PDB file of C-alpha atoms in Angstrom:
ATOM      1  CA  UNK A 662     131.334  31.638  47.508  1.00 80.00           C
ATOM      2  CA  UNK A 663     130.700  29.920  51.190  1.00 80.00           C
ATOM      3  CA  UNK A 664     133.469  31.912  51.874  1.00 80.00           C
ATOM      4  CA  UNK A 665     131.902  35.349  51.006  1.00 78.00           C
ATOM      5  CA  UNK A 666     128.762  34.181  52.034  1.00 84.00           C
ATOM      6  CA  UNK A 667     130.949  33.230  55.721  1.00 80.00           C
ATOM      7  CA  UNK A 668     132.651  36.335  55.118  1.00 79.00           C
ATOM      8  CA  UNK A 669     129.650  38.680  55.038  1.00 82.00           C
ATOM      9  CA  UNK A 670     127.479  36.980  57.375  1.00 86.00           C
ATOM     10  CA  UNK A 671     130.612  37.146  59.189  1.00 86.00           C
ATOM     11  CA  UNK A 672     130.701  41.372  58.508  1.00 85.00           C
ATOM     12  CA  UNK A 673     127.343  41.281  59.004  1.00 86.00           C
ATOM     13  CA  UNK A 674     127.062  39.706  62.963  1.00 89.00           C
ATOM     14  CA  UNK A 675     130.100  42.068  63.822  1.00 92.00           C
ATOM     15  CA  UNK A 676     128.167  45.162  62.396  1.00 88.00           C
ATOM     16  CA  UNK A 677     125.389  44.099  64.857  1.00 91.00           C
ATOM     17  CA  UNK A 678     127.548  44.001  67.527  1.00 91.00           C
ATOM     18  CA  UNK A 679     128.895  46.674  66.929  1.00 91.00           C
ATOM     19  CA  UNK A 680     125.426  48.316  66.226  1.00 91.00           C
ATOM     20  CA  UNK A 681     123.995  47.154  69.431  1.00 91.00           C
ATOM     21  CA  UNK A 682     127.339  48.652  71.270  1.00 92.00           C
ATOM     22  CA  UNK A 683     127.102  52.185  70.050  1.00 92.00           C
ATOM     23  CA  UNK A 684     123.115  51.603  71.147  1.00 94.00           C
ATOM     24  CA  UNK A 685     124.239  50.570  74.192  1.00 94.00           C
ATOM     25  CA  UNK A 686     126.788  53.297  74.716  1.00 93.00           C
ATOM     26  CA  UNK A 687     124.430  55.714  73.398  1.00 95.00           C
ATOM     27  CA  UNK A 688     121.771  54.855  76.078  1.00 95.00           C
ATOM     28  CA  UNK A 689     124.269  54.240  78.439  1.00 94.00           C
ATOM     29  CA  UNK A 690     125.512  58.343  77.463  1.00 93.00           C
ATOM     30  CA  UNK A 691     121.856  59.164  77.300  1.00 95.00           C
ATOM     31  CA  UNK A 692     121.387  57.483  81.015  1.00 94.00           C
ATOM     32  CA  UNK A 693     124.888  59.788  82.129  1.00 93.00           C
ATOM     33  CA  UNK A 694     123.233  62.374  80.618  1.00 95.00           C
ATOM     34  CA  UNK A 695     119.739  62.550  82.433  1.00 95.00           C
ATOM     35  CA  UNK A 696     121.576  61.823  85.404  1.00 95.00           C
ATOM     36  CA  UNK A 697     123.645  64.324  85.289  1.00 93.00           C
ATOM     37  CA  UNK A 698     120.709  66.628  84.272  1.00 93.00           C
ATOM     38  CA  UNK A 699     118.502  65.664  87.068  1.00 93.00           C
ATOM     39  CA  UNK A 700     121.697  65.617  89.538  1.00 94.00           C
ATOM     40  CA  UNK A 701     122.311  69.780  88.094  1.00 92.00           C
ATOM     41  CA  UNK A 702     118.303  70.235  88.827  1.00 93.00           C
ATOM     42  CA  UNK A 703     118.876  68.691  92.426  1.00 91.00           C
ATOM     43  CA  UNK A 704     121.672  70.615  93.070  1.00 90.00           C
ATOM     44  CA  UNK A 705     119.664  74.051  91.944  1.00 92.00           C
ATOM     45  CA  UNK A 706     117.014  73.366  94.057  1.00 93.00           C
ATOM     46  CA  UNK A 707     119.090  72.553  96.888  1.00 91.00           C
ATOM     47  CA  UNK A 708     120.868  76.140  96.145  1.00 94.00           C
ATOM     48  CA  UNK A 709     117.470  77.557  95.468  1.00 95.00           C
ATOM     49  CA  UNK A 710     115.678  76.572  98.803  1.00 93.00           C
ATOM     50  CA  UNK A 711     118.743  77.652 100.599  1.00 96.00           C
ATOM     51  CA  UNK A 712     118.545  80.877  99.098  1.00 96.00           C
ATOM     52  CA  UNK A 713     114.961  80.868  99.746  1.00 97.00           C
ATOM     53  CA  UNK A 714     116.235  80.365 103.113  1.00 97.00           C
ATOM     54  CA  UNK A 715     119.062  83.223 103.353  1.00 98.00           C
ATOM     55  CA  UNK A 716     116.349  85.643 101.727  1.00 98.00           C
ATOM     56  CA  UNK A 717     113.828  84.549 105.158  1.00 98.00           C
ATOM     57  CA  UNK A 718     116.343  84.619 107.357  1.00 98.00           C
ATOM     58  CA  UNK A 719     117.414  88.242 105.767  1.00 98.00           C
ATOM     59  CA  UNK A 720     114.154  89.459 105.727  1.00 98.00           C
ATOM     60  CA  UNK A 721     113.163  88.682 109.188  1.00 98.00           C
ATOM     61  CA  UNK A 722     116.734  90.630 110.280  1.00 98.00           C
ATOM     62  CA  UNK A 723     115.810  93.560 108.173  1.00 98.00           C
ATOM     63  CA  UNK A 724     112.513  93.556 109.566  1.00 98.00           C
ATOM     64  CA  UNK A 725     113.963  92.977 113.255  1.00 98.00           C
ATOM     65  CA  UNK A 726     116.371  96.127 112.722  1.00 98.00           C
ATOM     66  CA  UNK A 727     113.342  98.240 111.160  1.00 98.00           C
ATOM     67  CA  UNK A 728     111.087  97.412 114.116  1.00 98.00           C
ATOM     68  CA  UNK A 729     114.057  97.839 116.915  1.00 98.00           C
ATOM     69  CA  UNK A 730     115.399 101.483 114.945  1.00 98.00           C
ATOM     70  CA  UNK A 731     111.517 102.474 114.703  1.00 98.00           C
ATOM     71  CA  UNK A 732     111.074 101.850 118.345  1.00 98.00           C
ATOM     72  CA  UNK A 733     114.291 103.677 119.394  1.00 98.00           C
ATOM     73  CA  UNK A 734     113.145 106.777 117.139  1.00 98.00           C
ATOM     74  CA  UNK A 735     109.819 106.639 118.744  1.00 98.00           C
ATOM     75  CA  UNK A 736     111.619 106.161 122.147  1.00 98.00           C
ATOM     76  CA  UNK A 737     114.350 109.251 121.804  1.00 98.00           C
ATOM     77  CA  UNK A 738     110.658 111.712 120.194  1.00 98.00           C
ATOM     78  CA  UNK A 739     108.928 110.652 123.779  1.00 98.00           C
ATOM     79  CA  UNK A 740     112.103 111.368 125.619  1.00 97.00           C
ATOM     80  CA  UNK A 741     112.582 114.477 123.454  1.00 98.00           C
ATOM     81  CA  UNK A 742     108.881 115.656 124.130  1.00 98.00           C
ATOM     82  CA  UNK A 743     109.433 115.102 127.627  1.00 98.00           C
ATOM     83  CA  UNK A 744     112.238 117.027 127.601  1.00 98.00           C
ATOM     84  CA  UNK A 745     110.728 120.256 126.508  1.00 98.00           C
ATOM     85  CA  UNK A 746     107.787 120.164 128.716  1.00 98.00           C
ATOM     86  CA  UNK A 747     109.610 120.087 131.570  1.00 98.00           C
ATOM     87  CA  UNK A 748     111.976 123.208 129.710  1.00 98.00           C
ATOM     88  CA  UNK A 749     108.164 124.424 128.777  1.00 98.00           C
ATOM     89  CA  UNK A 750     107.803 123.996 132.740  1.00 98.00           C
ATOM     90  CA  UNK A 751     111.313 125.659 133.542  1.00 98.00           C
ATOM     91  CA  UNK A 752     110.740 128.766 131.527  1.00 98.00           C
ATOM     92  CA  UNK A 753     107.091 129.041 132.895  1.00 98.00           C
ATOM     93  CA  UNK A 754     108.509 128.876 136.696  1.00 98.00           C
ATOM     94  CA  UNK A 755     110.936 131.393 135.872  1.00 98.00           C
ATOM     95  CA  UNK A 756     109.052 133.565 134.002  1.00 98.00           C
ATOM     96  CA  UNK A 757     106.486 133.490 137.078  1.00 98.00           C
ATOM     97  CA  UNK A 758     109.195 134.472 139.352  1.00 98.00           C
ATOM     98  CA  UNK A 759     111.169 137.056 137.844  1.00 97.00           C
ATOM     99  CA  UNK A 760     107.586 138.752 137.675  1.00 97.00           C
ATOM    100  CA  UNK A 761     107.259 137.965 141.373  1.00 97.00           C
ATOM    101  CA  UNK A 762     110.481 139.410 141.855  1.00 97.00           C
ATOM    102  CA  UNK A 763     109.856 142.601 139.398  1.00 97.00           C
ATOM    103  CA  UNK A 764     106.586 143.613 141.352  1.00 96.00           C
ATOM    104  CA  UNK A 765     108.121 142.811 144.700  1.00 96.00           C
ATOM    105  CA  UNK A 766     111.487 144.341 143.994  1.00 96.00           C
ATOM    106  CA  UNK A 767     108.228 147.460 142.452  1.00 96.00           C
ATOM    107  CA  UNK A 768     106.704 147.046 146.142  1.00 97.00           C
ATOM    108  CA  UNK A 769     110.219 147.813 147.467  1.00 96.00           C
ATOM    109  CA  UNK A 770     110.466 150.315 146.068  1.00 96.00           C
ATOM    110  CA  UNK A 771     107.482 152.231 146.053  1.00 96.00           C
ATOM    111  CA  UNK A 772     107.468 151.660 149.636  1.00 95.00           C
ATOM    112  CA  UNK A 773     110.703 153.169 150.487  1.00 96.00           C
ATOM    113  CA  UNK A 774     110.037 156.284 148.453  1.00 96.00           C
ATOM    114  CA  UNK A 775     107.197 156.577 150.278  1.00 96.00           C
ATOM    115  CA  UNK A 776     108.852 156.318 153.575  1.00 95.00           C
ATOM    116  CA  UNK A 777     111.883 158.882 151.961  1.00 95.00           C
ATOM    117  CA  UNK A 778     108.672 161.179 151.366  1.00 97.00           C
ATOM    118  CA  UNK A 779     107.027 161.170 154.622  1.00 95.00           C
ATOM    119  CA  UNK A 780     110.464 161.220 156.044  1.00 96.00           C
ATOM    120  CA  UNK A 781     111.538 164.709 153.779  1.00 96.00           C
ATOM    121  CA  UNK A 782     107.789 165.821 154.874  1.00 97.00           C
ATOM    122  CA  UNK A 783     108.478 164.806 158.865  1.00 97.00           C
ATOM    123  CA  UNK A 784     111.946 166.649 157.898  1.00 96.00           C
ATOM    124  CA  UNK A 785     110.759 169.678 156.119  1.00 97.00           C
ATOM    125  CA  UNK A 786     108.334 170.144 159.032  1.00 97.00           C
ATOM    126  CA  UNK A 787     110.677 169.830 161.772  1.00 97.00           C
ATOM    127  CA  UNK A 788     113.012 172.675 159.692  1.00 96.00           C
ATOM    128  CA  UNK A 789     110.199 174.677 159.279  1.00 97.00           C
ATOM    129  CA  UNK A 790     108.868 174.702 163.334  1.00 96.00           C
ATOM    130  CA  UNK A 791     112.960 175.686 164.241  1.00 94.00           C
ATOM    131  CA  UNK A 792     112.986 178.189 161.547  1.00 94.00           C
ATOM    132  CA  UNK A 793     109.788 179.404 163.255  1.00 95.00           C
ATOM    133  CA  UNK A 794     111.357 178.684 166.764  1.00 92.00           C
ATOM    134  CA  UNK A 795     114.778 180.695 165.539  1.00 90.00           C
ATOM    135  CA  UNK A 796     112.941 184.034 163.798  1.00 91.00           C
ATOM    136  CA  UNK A 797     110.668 184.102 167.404  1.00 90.00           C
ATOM    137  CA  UNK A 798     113.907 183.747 169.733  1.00 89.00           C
ATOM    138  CA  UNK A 799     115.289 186.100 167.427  1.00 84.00           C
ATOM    139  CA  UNK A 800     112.207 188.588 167.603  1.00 86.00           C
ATOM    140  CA  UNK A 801     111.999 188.356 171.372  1.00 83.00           C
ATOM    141  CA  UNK A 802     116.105 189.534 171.594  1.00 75.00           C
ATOM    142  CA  UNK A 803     115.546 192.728 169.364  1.00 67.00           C
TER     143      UNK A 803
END
């Protein structure tokens, strides 16, 4: 009876052990386990504040580019703006003188008929005084 008494206090200190080893490995898993955990939410917010930081960084480019292409769109309206005022300009100037040359070339013109008409006048004149000189020289030999 000692001897099952030995026996089972025996079973009964090795069940402990072994009861306060699983507890042991169990806290020492739990332990792994919330390390691991809090290691996984460390490395997330290490990946999440560096792609907090790539979105910045992005964002600041994007905005960059937008600002730069806005300004070179605003730039190439000025330039084209420019561009047809002084066509504007162009077309006004030659407008102005082909009209200058239209009413001179008009001028011109109207002059020189006017000098072929006093000059057919002078002409017709001058016929008509040797017509009249011819029928008198003819008059006087009859």
């Amino acid at each position: 009876m000692q001897r099952a008494i030995a026996d089972a206090s025996a079973e009964a200190s090795q069940l402990r052990a072994i009861a306060v080893a699983l507890r042991e490995e169990m806290e020492n898993a739990r332990a792994d386990t919330q390390h691991a955990v809090a290691r996984a939410i460390a490395d997330s917010h290490g990946e999440i504040g560096q792609l907090k930081q790539t979105i910045g960084i992005l964002r600041d480019e994007l905005e960059k580019e937008r600002a730069e292409r806005d300004g070179l769109v605003r730039k190439a309206h000025l330039e084209s703006q420019d561009e047809i005022k002084q066509l504007r300009a162009t077309v006004a100037s030659l407008r102005d003188a082909l009209d200058h040359e239209t009413v001179s070339r008009e001028q011109s013109l109207n002059a020189s008929r006017f000098a072929d008409r006093s000059e057919i006048t002078h002409l017709q004149q001058t016929i008509q005084e040797l017509r009249q000189r011819l029928e008198a020289q003819v008059h006087r030999a009859d």
